[in-house]
Amino acid sequence: MGERAVGVTPPRVMTVAGTDSGGGAGAAADLRAFAACGVHGCLAVCAVTAQNSVGVHVVHGVPPDVVAAQITAVVEDIGLDAVKTGMLGTAEVVEALVRTCDDAGIGGDGPVPLVVDPVLASMHGDALASTAAVESYRALLLPRATVTTPNLDEVRLLVGVDVRDRAGQHEAAKALHDLGARHVLVKGGHLAGDTEASVDVLYDGSTFTEFPGPRVDTENTHGGGDSFAAAITAGLARGLPVPEAVAFGKRYVVEAVRHSFALGAGYGPVSALWATRPWWEHPDG
Ligand code: PXL
């Protein structure tokens, strides 16, 4: 007999997301964040994108029944402690996802928390969701979200609020909460007024909680939103209540942005490498 394996099963999470051939955003960013945050990451792919640091060249959607089958296969055998959505692309994928989540107790009143990162467009303005998909987010997905994590562009597309200050963040959070999301995190990264800090606002239907963080002078923030939402999802899977999971995610993503790097001629990615131990320098390696 060989030696005994020493692994202990970590919390299990899934990202329902698109791929980015440049490795910066989407499923790749999510899975790196999951690993850095100590959870096992499962993946349901919704769309394949051909892209680099400059732009998105091709988007190829995965059939909705294949998206649903990926989730069901994992739920039936492995089980999930939290789920995150990233790029979904079409209303048909949103509908298939919602049906599958309802059957599996994911989101809504179910036991498995659902983090909805409403990925609607890339940093370059390339559309990553159809107009019909945006309507499905409003009607079907946000009502089931444990937490949703829009940036200010996504807020404008979802509820038509043009956020310019903290009061605008509050107004947007209320509008998204009215659509049914249990917790709304309106991120302030794109807010012009806050020059030193970037303040994200969490709203639970009664209380606003502010999460201030440093503003890092870099354009290399590709995958930043995905990484933040993925780390929040990991925090929930680790048993943290929502505000603590948001604080956990913020700690992760601030360092990921600090350690972002140049890659290609456009926007480089945030980095998970700050949080991963160089095993080749470790005595066990
Ligand atoms: O960062 C948002 C995002 C998520 N998922 C995919 C993407 C992007 C941005 O480009 O390409 C697949």
Coordinates of C-alpha atoms and ligand atoms in Angstrom, one line a residue:
M1 CA 0.0 0.0 0.0
G2 CA 1.1 3.5 -0.7
E3 CA 0.9 6.4 1.7
R4 CA -2.4 7.8 2.8
A5 CA -3.7 10.9 1.1
V6 CA -4.1 13.8 3.6
G7 CA -6.7 16.0 1.8
V8 CA -9.8 17.2 3.7
T9 CA -12.8 18.1 1.5
P10 CA -13.2 21.9 1.4
P11 CA -16.4 23.8 0.9
R12 CA -17.8 23.2 -2.6
V13 CA -18.8 26.1 -4.9
M14 CA -19.8 26.5 -8.6
T15 CA -19.4 29.3 -11.1
V16 CA -21.9 29.5 -13.9
A17 CA -19.9 31.6 -16.3
G18 CA -18.2 32.3 -19.6
T19 CA -14.6 31.6 -20.6
D20 CA -12.0 34.2 -21.6
S21 CA -9.3 32.9 -23.9
G22 CA -6.9 35.5 -22.4
G23 CA -7.3 34.0 -19.0
G24 CA -8.0 37.2 -17.2
A25 CA -11.8 37.2 -16.5
G26 CA -14.7 34.9 -16.4
A27 CA -14.4 31.2 -15.4
A28 CA -10.6 31.4 -15.1
A29 CA -10.7 34.3 -12.7
D30 CA -13.4 32.7 -10.6
L31 CA -11.6 29.3 -10.3
R32 CA -8.3 31.1 -9.3
A33 CA -10.2 33.1 -6.7
F34 CA -11.9 30.0 -5.4
A35 CA -8.6 28.2 -5.0
A36 CA -7.0 31.2 -3.3
C37 CA -10.0 31.4 -0.9
G38 CA -9.7 27.7 0.1
V39 CA -12.8 26.2 -1.7
H40 CA -13.3 23.6 -4.4
G41 CA -14.5 25.3 -7.6
C42 CA -16.9 23.5 -10.0
L43 CA -17.8 25.1 -13.4
A44 CA -20.8 25.3 -15.7
V45 CA -19.7 27.0 -18.9
C46 CA -22.4 29.2 -20.6
A47 CA -20.3 30.8 -23.3
V48 CA -17.0 30.6 -24.9
T49 CA -15.3 33.9 -25.8
A50 CA -12.3 34.5 -28.1
Q51 CA -10.7 37.6 -26.6
N52 CA -7.5 39.2 -25.6
S53 CA -6.5 42.3 -23.6
V54 CA -7.8 44.6 -26.4
G55 CA -11.3 43.2 -27.1
V56 CA -13.8 40.4 -27.5
H57 CA -13.6 38.8 -31.0
V58 CA -16.1 36.0 -30.8
V59 CA -18.9 34.9 -28.4
H60 CA -20.2 31.3 -28.8
G61 CA -23.1 30.3 -26.5
V62 CA -23.5 26.9 -25.0
P63 CA -27.0 25.4 -25.4
P64 CA -29.2 26.1 -22.3
D65 CA -29.9 22.4 -21.7
V66 CA -26.1 21.7 -21.6
V67 CA -25.7 24.5 -19.0
A68 CA -28.5 23.0 -16.9
A69 CA -26.9 19.5 -17.3
Q70 CA -23.6 20.7 -15.9
I71 CA -25.2 22.1 -12.8
T72 CA -27.4 19.0 -12.3
A73 CA -24.5 16.6 -12.6
V74 CA -22.7 18.4 -9.8
V75 CA -25.7 18.9 -7.6
E76 CA -26.6 15.1 -7.8
D77 CA -23.2 13.9 -6.8
I78 CA -20.8 16.5 -5.4
G79 CA -23.2 19.0 -3.7
L80 CA -22.7 22.7 -3.5
D81 CA -22.4 25.1 -0.6
A82 CA -22.7 28.3 -2.7
V83 CA -23.1 29.3 -6.4
K84 CA -22.0 32.3 -8.4
T85 CA -23.2 33.5 -11.8
G86 CA -21.0 35.3 -14.3
M87 CA -21.5 35.7 -18.0
L88 CA -24.8 34.0 -18.9
G89 CA -25.3 35.6 -22.3
T90 CA -28.9 34.9 -23.3
A91 CA -32.4 34.9 -21.8
E92 CA -32.7 31.2 -22.6
V93 CA -29.6 30.4 -20.4
V94 CA -31.0 32.5 -17.6
E95 CA -34.3 30.6 -17.8
A96 CA -32.6 27.2 -17.8
L97 CA -30.4 28.3 -14.9
V98 CA -33.3 29.5 -12.8
R99 CA -35.3 26.3 -13.4
T100 CA -32.3 24.2 -12.3
C101 CA -31.6 26.4 -9.3
D102 CA -35.2 26.1 -8.1
D103 CA -35.1 22.3 -8.4
A104 CA -31.8 22.2 -6.4
G105 CA -32.6 24.7 -3.7
I106 CA -30.1 27.3 -5.0
G107 CA -31.0 30.9 -4.3
G108 CA -34.4 32.3 -3.4
D109 CA -35.5 30.6 -0.1
G110 CA -33.3 27.6 -0.8
P111 CA -30.4 26.6 1.5
V112 CA -27.7 27.3 -1.1
P113 CA -26.7 31.0 -1.4
L114 CA -26.6 32.4 -4.9
V115 CA -24.3 35.3 -5.8
V116 CA -25.4 37.1 -9.0
D117 CA -22.7 39.1 -10.6
P118 CA -24.7 40.7 -13.5
V119 CA -22.1 40.5 -16.3
L120 CA -23.6 42.5 -19.1
A121 CA -20.6 44.1 -20.9
S122 CA -16.8 43.9 -21.1
M123 CA -14.5 46.7 -20.0
H124 CA -14.3 47.6 -23.7
G125 CA -18.1 47.9 -24.0
D126 CA -18.5 44.6 -25.9
A127 CA -22.0 43.2 -25.1
L128 CA -21.8 40.0 -23.0
A129 CA -25.6 39.7 -22.6
S130 CA -28.5 40.2 -25.0
T131 CA -31.2 42.8 -24.3
A132 CA -33.7 39.9 -23.6
A133 CA -31.1 38.5 -21.1
V134 CA -31.1 41.9 -19.2
E135 CA -34.9 41.6 -18.8
S136 CA -34.5 38.0 -17.6
Y137 CA -32.0 39.2 -14.9
R138 CA -34.7 41.7 -13.7
A139 CA -37.6 39.3 -13.9
L140 CA -36.1 35.9 -12.9
L141 CA -32.6 36.0 -11.6
L142 CA -32.4 39.0 -9.3
P143 CA -35.5 37.9 -7.4
R144 CA -33.5 34.7 -6.5
A145 CA -30.2 36.4 -5.6
T146 CA -28.8 36.1 -2.1
V147 CA -26.4 38.9 -3.1
T148 CA -26.0 40.8 -6.4
T149 CA -22.8 42.7 -7.1
P150 CA -23.4 45.3 -9.9
N151 CA -20.9 48.0 -10.9
L152 CA -22.3 51.3 -11.9
D153 CA -22.7 50.5 -15.7
E154 CA -24.6 47.4 -14.7
V155 CA -26.8 49.4 -12.4
R156 CA -27.7 51.8 -15.2
L157 CA -28.6 48.9 -17.5
L158 CA -30.7 47.0 -14.8
V159 CA -32.6 49.8 -13.1
G160 CA -31.8 53.0 -15.1
V161 CA -30.2 54.8 -12.2
D162 CA -27.3 57.1 -13.2
V163 CA -25.2 56.9 -10.0
R164 CA -23.0 59.9 -9.3
D165 CA -22.6 59.9 -5.5
R166 CA -23.4 58.0 -2.3
A167 CA -27.0 59.0 -2.5
G168 CA -27.2 57.5 -6.0
Q169 CA -25.7 54.3 -4.7
H170 CA -28.4 54.1 -2.1
E171 CA -31.2 54.8 -4.6
A172 CA -29.8 52.1 -6.9
A173 CA -29.5 49.6 -4.1
K174 CA -33.1 50.2 -3.1
A175 CA -34.3 49.7 -6.7
L176 CA -32.4 46.4 -7.0
H177 CA -33.7 45.3 -3.7
D178 CA -37.2 46.0 -4.9
L179 CA -36.6 43.6 -7.7
G180 CA -36.1 40.9 -5.1
A181 CA -32.4 40.6 -4.4
R182 CA -31.9 39.9 -0.7
H183 CA -28.7 41.8 -0.5
V184 CA -27.4 44.4 -3.0
L185 CA -23.8 45.5 -3.2
V186 CA -23.5 48.6 -5.4
K187 CA -19.8 48.9 -6.1
G188 CA -18.3 52.3 -6.2
G189 CA -15.1 51.6 -8.2
H190 CA -16.4 53.6 -11.2
L191 CA -17.5 56.6 -9.1
A192 CA -15.7 59.8 -10.1
G193 CA -16.2 61.7 -6.8
D194 CA -14.2 59.3 -4.5
T195 CA -10.6 59.9 -5.5
E196 CA -8.8 58.4 -2.5
A197 CA -11.2 55.6 -1.6
S198 CA -13.6 53.3 -3.4
V199 CA -16.7 52.7 -1.4
D200 CA -19.0 49.8 -2.0
V201 CA -22.4 50.0 -0.4
L202 CA -24.3 46.9 0.9
Y203 CA -28.1 47.1 1.4
D204 CA -30.2 44.4 3.0
G205 CA -33.6 46.1 2.8
S206 CA -33.1 48.1 6.0
T207 CA -29.5 49.0 6.6
F208 CA -26.7 50.4 4.4
T209 CA -23.2 49.2 5.2
E210 CA -20.2 50.9 3.6
F211 CA -17.0 49.0 2.6
P212 CA -14.3 51.5 1.9
G213 CA -11.1 50.4 0.1
P214 CA -8.0 52.1 -1.3
R215 CA -8.1 53.3 -4.9
V216 CA -5.2 51.7 -6.8
D217 CA -3.8 53.7 -9.7
T218 CA -4.0 51.0 -12.5
E219 CA -5.9 50.3 -15.6
N220 CA -5.2 46.5 -15.2
T221 CA -8.5 45.6 -13.6
H222 CA -9.8 43.0 -16.1
G223 CA -11.5 40.2 -14.1
G224 CA -11.7 42.4 -10.9
G225 CA -15.5 42.2 -10.6
D226 CA -15.5 38.5 -11.2
S227 CA -12.8 37.9 -8.6
F228 CA -14.6 40.0 -6.0
A229 CA -17.9 38.1 -6.5
A230 CA -16.1 34.8 -6.5
A231 CA -14.4 35.6 -3.2
I232 CA -17.7 36.6 -1.7
T233 CA -19.2 33.3 -2.9
A234 CA -16.2 31.4 -1.3
G235 CA -16.8 33.4 2.0
L236 CA -20.5 32.3 2.0
A237 CA -19.5 28.7 1.3
R238 CA -17.1 29.0 4.3
G239 CA -20.1 29.8 6.4
L240 CA -19.7 33.6 6.8
P241 CA -22.9 35.8 7.0
V242 CA -23.3 38.1 4.0
P243 CA -21.6 41.3 5.4
E244 CA -18.6 39.3 6.6
A245 CA -18.4 37.5 3.2
V246 CA -18.4 40.9 1.5
A247 CA -15.6 42.0 3.8
F248 CA -13.7 38.8 3.0
G249 CA -14.2 39.3 -0.7
K250 CA -13.1 42.9 -0.5
R251 CA -9.8 42.0 1.3
Y252 CA -9.1 39.5 -1.5
V253 CA -9.9 41.8 -4.4
V254 CA -8.0 44.8 -3.1
E255 CA -4.8 42.8 -3.0
A256 CA -5.7 41.2 -6.4
V257 CA -5.9 44.7 -7.9
R258 CA -2.7 45.9 -6.1
H259 CA -0.9 42.9 -7.7
S260 CA -2.5 43.4 -11.1
F261 CA -0.1 43.3 -14.0
A262 CA 0.4 44.4 -17.6
L263 CA -0.5 41.8 -20.2
G264 CA -0.9 42.5 -23.9
A265 CA -1.6 46.0 -25.3
G266 CA -4.9 46.6 -23.5
Y267 CA -6.2 46.0 -20.0
G268 CA -4.2 43.5 -17.9
P269 CA -5.8 41.2 -15.3
V270 CA -6.0 41.4 -11.5
S271 CA -3.9 38.7 -9.9
A272 CA -4.6 35.8 -7.7
L273 CA -0.9 35.0 -7.5
W274 CA -0.4 37.2 -4.4
A275 CA -2.5 34.7 -2.5
T276 CA -1.0 31.4 -3.8
R277 CA 2.0 29.9 -2.1
P278 CA 5.0 29.2 -4.3
W279 CA 5.1 25.4 -3.7
W280 CA 8.4 25.1 -5.4
E281 CA 10.0 27.0 -2.6
H282 CA 8.1 24.9 0.1
P283 CA 9.9 22.0 1.9
D284 CA 6.9 19.6 1.0
G285 CA 7.1 20.4 -2.8
Ligands
PXL1 O1 -15.2 40.7 -16.3 C1 -16.5 40.3 -16.8 C2 -16.4 39.2 -17.7 C3 -16.9 38.0 -17.3 N1 -16.9 36.9 -18.0 C4 -16.3 36.9 -19.3 C5 -15.8 38.1 -19.7 C6 -15.8 39.3 -18.9 C7 -15.2 40.5 -19.4 O2 -14.6 40.6 -20.4 O3 -15.2 38.1 -20.9 C8 -16.3 35.7 -20.1

